[in-house]
PDB file of C-alpha atoms and ligand atoms in Angstrom:
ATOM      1  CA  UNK B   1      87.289 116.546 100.512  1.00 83.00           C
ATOM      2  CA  UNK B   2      88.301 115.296  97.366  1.00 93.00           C
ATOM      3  CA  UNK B   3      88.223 117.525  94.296  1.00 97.00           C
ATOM      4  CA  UNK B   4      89.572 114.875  91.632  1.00 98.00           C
ATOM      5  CA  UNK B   5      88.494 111.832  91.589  1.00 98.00           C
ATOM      6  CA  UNK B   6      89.627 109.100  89.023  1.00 98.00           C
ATOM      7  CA  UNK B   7      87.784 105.779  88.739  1.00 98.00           C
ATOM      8  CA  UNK B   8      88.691 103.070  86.561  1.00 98.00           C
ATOM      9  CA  UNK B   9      90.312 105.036  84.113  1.00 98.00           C
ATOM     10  CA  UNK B  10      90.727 103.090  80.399  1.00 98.00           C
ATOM     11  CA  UNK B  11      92.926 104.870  77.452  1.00 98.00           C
ATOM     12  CA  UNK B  12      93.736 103.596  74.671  1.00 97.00           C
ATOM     13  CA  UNK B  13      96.020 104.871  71.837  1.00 97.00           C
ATOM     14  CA  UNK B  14      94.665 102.614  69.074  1.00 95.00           C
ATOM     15  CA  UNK B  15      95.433  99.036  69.666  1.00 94.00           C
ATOM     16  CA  UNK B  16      98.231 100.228  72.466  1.00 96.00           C
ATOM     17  CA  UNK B  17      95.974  99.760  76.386  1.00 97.00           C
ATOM     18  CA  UNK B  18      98.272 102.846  77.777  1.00 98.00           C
ATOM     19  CA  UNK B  19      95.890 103.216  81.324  1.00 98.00           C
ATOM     20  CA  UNK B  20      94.373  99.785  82.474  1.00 98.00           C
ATOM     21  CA  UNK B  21      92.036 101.033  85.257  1.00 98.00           C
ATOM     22  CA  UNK B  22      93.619 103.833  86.685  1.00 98.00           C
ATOM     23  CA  UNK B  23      91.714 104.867  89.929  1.00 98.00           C
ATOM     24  CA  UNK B  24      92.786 107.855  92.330  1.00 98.00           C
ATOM     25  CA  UNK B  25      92.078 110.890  94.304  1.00 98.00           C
ATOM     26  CA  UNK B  26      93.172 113.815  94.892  1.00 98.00           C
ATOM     27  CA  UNK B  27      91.861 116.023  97.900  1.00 98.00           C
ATOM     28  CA  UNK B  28      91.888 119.479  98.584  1.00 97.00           C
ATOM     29  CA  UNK B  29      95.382 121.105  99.765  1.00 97.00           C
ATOM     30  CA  UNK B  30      97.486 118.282  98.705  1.00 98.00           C
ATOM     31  CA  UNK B  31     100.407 117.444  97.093  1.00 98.00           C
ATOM     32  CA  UNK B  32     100.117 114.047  95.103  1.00 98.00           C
ATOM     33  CA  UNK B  33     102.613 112.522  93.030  1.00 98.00           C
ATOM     34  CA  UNK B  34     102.041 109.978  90.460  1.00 98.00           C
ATOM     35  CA  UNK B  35     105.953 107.959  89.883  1.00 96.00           C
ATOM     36  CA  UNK B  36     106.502 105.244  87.460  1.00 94.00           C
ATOM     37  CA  UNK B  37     108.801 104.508  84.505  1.00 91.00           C
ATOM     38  CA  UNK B  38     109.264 105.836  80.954  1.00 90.00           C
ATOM     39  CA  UNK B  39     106.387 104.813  79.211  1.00 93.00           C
ATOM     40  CA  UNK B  40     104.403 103.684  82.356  1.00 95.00           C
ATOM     41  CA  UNK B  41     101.067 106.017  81.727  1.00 97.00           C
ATOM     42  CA  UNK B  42     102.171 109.258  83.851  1.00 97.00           C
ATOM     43  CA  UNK B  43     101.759 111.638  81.067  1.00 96.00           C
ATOM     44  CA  UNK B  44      98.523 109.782  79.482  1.00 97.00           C
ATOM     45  CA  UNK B  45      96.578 110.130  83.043  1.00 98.00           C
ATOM     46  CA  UNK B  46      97.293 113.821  83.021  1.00 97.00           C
ATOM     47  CA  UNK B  47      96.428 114.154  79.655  1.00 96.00           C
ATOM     48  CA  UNK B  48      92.640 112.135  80.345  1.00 96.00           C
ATOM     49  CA  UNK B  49      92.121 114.672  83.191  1.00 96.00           C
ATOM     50  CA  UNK B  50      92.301 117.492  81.136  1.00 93.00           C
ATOM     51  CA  UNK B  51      90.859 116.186  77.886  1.00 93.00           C
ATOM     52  CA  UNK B  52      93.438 116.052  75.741  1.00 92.00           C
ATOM     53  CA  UNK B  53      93.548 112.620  75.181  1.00 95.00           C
ATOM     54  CA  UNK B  54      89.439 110.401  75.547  1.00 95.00           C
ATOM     55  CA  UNK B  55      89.113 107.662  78.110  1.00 97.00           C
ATOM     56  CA  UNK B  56      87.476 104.546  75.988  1.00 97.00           C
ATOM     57  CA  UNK B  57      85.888 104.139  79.681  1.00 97.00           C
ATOM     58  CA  UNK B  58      85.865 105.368  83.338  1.00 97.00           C
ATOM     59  CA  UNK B  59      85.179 108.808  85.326  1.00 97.00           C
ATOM     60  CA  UNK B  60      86.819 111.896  85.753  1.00 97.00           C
ATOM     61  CA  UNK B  61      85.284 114.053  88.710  1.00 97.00           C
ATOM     62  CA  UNK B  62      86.528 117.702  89.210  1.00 96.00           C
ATOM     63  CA  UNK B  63      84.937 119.278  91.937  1.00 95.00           C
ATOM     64  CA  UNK B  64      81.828 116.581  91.558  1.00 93.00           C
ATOM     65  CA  UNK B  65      81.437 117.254  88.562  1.00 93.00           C
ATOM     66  CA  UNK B  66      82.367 114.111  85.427  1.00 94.00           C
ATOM     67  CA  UNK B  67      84.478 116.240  83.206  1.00 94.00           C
ATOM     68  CA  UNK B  68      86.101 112.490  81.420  1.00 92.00           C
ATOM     69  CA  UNK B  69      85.781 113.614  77.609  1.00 82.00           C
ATOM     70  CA  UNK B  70      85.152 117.247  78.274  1.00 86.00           C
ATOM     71  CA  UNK B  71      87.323 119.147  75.155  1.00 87.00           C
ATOM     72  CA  UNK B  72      90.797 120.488  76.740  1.00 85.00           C
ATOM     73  CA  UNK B  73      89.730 123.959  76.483  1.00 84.00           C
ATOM     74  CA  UNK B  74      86.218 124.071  78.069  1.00 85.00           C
ATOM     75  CA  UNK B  75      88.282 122.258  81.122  1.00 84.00           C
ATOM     76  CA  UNK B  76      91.062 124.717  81.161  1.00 83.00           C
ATOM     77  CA  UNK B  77      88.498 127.560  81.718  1.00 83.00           C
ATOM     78  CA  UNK B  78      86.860 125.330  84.505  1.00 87.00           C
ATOM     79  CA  UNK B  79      89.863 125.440  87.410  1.00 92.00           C
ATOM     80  CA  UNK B  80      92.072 123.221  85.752  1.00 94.00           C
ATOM     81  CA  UNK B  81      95.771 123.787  84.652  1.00 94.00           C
ATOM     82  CA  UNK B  82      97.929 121.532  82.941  1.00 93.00           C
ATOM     83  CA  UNK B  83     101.484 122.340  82.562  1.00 95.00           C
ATOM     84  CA  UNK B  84     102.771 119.427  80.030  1.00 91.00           C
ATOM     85  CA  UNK B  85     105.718 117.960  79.578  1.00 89.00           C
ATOM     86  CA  UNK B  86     108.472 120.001  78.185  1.00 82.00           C
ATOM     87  CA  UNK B  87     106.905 122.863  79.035  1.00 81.00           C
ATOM     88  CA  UNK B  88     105.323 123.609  75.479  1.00 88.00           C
ATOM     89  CA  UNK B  89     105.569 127.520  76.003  1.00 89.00           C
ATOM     90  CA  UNK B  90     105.335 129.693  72.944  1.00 91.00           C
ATOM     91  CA  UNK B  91     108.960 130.214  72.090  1.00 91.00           C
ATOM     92  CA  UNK B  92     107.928 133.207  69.678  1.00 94.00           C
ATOM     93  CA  UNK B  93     106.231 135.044  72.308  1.00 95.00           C
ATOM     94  CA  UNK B  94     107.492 137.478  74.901  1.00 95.00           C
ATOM     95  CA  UNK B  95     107.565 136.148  78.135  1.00 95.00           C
ATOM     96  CA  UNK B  96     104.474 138.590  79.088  1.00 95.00           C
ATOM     97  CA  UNK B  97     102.594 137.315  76.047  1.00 95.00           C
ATOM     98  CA  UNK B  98     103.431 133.889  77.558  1.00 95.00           C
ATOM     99  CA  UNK B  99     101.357 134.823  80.626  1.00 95.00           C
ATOM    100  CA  UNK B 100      98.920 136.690  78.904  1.00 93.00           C
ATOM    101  CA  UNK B 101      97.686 133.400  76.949  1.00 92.00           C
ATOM    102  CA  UNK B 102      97.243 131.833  80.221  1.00 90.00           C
ATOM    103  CA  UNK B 103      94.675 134.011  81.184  1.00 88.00           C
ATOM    104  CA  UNK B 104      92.774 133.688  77.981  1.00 81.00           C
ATOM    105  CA  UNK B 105      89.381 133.841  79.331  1.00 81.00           C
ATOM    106  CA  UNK B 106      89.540 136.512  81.649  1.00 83.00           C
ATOM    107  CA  UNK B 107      88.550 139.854  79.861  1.00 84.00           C
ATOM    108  CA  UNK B 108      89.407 142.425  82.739  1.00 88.00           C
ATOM    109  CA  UNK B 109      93.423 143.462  81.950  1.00 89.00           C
ATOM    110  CA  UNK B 110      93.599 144.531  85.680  1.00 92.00           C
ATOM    111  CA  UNK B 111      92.800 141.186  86.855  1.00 91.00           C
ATOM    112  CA  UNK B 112      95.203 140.183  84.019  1.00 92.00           C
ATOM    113  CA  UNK B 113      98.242 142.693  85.617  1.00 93.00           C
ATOM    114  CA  UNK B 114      97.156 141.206  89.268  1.00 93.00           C
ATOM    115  CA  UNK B 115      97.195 138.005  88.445  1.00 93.00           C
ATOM    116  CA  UNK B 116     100.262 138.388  86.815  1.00 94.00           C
ATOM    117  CA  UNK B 117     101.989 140.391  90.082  1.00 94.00           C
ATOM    118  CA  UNK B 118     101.123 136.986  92.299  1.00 92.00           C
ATOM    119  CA  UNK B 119     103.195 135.316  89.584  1.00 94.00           C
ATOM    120  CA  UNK B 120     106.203 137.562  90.018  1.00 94.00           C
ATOM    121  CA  UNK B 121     105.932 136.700  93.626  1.00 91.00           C
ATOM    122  CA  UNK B 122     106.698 133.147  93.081  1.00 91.00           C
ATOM    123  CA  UNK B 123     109.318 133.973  89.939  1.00 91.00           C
ATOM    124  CA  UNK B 124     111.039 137.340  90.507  1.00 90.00           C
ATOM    125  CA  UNK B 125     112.969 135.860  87.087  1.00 86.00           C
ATOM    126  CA  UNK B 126     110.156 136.035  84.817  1.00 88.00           C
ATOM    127  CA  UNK B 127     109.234 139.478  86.173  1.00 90.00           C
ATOM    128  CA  UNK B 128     112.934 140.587  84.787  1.00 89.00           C
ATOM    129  CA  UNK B 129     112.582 138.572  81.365  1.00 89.00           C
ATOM    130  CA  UNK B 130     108.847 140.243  80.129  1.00 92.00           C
ATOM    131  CA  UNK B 131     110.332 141.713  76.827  1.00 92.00           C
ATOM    132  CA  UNK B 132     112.489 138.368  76.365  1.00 94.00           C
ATOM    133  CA  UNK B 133     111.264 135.549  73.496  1.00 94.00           C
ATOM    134  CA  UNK B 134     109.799 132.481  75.586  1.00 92.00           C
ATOM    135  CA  UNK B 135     112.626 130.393  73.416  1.00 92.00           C
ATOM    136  CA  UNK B 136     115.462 132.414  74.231  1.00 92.00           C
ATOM    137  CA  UNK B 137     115.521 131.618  78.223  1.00 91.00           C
ATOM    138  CA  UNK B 138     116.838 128.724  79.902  1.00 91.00           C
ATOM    139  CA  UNK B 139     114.779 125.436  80.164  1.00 91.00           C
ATOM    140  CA  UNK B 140     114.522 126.291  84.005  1.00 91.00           C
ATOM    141  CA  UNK B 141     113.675 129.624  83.049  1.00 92.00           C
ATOM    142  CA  UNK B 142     110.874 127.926  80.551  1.00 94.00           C
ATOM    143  CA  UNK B 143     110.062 125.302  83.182  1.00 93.00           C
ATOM    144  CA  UNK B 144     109.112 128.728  85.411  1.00 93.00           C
ATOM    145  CA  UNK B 145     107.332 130.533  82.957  1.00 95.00           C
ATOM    146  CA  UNK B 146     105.058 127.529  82.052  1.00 95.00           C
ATOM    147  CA  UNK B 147     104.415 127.114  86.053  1.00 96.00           C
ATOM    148  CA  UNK B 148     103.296 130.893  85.696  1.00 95.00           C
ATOM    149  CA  UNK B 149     101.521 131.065  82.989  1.00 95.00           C
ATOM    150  CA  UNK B 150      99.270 128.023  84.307  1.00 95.00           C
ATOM    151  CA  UNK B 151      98.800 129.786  87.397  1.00 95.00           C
ATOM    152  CA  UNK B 152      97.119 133.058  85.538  1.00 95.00           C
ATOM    153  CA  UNK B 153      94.322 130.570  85.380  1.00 92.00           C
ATOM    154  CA  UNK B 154      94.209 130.962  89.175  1.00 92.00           C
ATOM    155  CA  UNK B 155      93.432 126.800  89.140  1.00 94.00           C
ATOM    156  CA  UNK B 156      92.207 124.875  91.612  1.00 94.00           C
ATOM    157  CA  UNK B 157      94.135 122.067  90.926  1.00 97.00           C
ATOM    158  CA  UNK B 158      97.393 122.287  88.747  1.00 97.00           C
ATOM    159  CA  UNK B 159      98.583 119.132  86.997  1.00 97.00           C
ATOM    160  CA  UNK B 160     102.533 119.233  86.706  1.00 97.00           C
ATOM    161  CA  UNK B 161     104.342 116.942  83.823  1.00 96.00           C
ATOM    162  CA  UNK B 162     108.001 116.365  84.985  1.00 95.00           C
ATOM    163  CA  UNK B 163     108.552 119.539  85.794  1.00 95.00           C
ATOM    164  CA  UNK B 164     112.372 118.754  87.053  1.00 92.00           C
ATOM    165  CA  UNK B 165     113.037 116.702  83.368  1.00 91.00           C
ATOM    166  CA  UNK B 166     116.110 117.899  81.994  1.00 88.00           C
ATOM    167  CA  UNK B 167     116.600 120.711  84.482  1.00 90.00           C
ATOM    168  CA  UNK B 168     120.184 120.990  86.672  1.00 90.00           C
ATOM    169  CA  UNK B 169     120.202 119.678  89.996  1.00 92.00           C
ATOM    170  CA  UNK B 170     120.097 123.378  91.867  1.00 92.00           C
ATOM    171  CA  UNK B 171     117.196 124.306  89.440  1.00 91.00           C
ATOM    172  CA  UNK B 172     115.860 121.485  89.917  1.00 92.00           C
ATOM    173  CA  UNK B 173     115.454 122.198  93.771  1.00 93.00           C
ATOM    174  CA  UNK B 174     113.878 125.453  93.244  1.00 91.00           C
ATOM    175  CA  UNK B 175     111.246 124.080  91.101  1.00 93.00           C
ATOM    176  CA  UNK B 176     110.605 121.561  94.203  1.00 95.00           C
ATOM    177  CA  UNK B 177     110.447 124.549  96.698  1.00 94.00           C
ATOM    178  CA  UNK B 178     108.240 126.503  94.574  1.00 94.00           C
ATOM    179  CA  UNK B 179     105.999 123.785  94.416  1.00 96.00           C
ATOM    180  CA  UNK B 180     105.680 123.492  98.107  1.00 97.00           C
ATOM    181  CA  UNK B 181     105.572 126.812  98.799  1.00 95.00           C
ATOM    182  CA  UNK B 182     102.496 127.117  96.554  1.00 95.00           C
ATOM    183  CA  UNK B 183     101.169 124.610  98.092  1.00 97.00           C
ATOM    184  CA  UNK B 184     101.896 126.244 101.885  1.00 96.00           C
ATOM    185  CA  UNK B 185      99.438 129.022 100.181  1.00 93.00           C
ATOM    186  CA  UNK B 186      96.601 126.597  99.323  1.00 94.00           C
ATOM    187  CA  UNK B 187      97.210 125.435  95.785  1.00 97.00           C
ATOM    188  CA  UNK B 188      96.517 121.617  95.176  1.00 98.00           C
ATOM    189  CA  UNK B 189      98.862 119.875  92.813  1.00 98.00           C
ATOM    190  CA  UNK B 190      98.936 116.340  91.131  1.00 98.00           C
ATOM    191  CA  UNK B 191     102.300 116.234  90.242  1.00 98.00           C
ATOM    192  CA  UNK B 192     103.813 113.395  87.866  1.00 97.00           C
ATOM    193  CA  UNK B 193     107.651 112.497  88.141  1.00 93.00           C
ATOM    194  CA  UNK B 194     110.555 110.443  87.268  1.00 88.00           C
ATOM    195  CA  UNK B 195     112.646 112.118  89.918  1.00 90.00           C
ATOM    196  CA  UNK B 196     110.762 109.660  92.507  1.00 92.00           C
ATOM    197  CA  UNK B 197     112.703 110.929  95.230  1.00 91.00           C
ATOM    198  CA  UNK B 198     112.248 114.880  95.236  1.00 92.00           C
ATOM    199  CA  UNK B 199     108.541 113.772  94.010  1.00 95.00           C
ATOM    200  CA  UNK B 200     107.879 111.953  97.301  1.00 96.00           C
ATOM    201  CA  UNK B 201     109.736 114.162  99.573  1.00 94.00           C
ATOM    202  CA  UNK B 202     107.770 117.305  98.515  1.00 96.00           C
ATOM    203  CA  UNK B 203     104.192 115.309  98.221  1.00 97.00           C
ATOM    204  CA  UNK B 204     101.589 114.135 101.154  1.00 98.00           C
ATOM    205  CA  UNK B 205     100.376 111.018  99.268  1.00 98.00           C
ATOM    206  CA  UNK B 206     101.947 109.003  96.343  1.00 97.00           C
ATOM    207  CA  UNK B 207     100.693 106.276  93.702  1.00 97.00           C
ATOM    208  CA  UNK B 208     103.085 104.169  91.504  1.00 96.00           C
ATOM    209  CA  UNK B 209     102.074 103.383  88.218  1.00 96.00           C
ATOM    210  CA  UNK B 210     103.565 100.584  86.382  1.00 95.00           C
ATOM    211  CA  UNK B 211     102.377 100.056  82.818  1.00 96.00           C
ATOM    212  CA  UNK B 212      98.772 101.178  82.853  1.00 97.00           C
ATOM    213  CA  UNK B 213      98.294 100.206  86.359  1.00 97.00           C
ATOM    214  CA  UNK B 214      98.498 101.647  89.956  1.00 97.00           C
ATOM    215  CA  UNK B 215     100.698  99.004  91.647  1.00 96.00           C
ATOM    216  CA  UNK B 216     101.590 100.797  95.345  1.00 96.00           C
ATOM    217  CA  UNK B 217      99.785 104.076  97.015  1.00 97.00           C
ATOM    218  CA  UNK B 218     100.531 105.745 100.364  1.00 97.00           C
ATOM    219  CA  UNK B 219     101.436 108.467 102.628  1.00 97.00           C
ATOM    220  CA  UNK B 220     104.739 110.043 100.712  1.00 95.00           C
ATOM    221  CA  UNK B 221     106.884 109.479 103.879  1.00 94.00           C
ATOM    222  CA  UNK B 222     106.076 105.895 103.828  1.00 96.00           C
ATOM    223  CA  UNK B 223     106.722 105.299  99.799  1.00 95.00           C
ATOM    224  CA  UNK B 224     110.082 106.775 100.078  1.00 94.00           C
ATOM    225  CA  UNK B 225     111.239 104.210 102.825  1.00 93.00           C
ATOM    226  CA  UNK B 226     109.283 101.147 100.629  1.00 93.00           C
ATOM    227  CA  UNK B 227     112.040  98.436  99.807  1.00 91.00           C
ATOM    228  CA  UNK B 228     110.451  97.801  96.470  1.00 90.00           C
ATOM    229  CA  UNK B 229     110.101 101.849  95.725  1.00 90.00           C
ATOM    230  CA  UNK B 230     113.391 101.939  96.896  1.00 89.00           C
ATOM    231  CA  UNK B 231     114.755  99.189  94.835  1.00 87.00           C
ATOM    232  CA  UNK B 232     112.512 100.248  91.616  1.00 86.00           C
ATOM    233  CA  UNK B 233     112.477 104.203  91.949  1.00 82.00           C
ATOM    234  CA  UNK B 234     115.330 105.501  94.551  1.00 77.00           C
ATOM    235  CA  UNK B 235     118.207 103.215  92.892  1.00 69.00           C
TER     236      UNK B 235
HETATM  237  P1  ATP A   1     107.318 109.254  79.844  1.00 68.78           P
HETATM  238  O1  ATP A   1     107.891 109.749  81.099  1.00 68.78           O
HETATM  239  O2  ATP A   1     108.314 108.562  78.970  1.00 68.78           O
HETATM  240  O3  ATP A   1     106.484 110.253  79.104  1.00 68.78           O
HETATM  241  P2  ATP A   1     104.866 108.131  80.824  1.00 68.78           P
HETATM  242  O4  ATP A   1     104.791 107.319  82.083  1.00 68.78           O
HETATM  243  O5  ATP A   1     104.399 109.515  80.873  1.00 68.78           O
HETATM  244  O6  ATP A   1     106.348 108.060  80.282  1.00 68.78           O
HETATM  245  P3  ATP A   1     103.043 107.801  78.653  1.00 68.78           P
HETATM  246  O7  ATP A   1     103.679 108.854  77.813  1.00 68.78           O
HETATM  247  O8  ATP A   1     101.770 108.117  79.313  1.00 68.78           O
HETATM  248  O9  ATP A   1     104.085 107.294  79.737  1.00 68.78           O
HETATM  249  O10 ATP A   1     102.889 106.485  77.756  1.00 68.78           O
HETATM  250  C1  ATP A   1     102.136 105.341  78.151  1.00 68.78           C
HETATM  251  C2  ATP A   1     102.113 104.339  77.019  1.00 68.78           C
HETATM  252  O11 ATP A   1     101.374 104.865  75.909  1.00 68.78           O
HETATM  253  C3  ATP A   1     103.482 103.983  76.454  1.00 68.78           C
HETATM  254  O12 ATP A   1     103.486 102.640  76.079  1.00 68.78           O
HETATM  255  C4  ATP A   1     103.615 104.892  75.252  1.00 68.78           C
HETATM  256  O13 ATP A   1     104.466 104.322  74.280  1.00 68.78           O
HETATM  257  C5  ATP A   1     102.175 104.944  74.749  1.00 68.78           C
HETATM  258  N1  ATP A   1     101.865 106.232  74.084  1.00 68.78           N
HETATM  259  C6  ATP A   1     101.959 107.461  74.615  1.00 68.78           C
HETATM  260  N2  ATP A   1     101.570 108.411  73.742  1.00 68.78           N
HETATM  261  C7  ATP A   1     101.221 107.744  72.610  1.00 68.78           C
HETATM  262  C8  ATP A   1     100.716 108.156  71.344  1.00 68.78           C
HETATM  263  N3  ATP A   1     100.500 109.441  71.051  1.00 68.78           N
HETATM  264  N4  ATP A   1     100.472 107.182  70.427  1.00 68.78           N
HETATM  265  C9  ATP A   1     100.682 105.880  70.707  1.00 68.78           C
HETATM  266  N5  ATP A   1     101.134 105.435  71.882  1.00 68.78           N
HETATM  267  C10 ATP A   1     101.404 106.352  72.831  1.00 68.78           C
END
């Protein structure tokens, strides 16, 4: 069952065509990775799924439901987290604050403290750092804490922005098993990289996006063996 569903997606940033018909689904329990180049349209598709940025045309279902053009912060309180690219957390902030804002709707502080215990279980770290400022910990530290505070949202579907940009090669991997472990427990994730090759390994299904325009999709297994992924992505 598909719960996104993206069909013929056109964004514009003035006179610049940044997504020429992007079309795409996600279903339920997956892991899907969107790869392409700088500049490609990675970061503008996530950012038309969750509002921040209009489609001129095209749909956007969530769940059924068209959410293309819904404001970013009615969709955020509809199942739907987006953790952007370079992490954006509030570097002022305490680490628990961090969390805190991610649960924003939710008025009950014990669901608040429970949802924030499930994080802990996936980042022992960020249970250590609560007192710390957001902008004094590492940018894998940050890279965790952003992961977390999306999940207080308790989303259906969690749209990840390069979430191994800039990170070392062992954080990186830890990242990449968090993701799949999340996923082991149910979470579904559309997750956008550079790092093709940890991207496909980790994710069932795969598109490739090449200025404004799906070019390849398939099973991630079979993308990852692709002579022209290879040659394009996996150099
Ligand atoms: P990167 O990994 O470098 O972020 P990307 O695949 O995520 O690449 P996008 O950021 O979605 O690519 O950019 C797609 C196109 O839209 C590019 O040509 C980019 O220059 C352009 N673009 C992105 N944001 C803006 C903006 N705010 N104003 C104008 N053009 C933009």
């Amino acid at each position: 069952m598909s719960i996104l569903e993206l069909k013929d997606i056109q964004t514009y940033y003035g006179g610049i065509h940044a997504l020429k018909g992007i079309s795409l689904t996600v279903n339920k329990g997956e892991i899907v990775t969107l790869i392409g180049s700088n500049g490609a349209g990675k970061s503008t598709t996530l950012k038309t799924i969750c509002g921040q940025v209009q489609p001129k045309s095209g749909s956007v279902l969530f769940n059924g439901k068209n959410i293309a053009s819904q404001p970013a912060h009615v969709t955020a309180k509809t199942g739907l987290a987006h953790v952007p690219e370079g992490r954006r957390i509030f570097p002022r902030l305490t680490v628990k604050e961090n969390l805190e804002m991610g649960a924003f709707s939710v008025n009950d502080k014990k669901l608040v403290q429970q949802r924030m215990e499930k994080v802990f279980h996936y980042f022992p770290r960020v249970k250590e750092r609560l007192s710390q400022k957001g902008g004094t910990m590492s940018g894998g530290e940050q890279q965790m804490l952003a992961i977390g505070r999306a999940l207080m949202s308790q989303p259906d579907l969690l749209l990840l922005d390069e979430p191994s940009m800039g990170l070392a090669p062992v954080i990186v991997e830890q990242i990449f098993d968090i993701i799949t472990e999340l996923n082991k427990e149910g979470m579904t994730i559309l997750l956008v990289e550079q790092n093709a090759f940890q991207a496909l390994q980790v994710a069932h299904r795969g598109y490739v996006i090449q200025t404004g325009e799906i070019v390849m999709s398939g099973l991630g297994s079979d993308l990852i063996t692709n002579e022209q992924v290879r040659e394009a992505y996996l150099a």
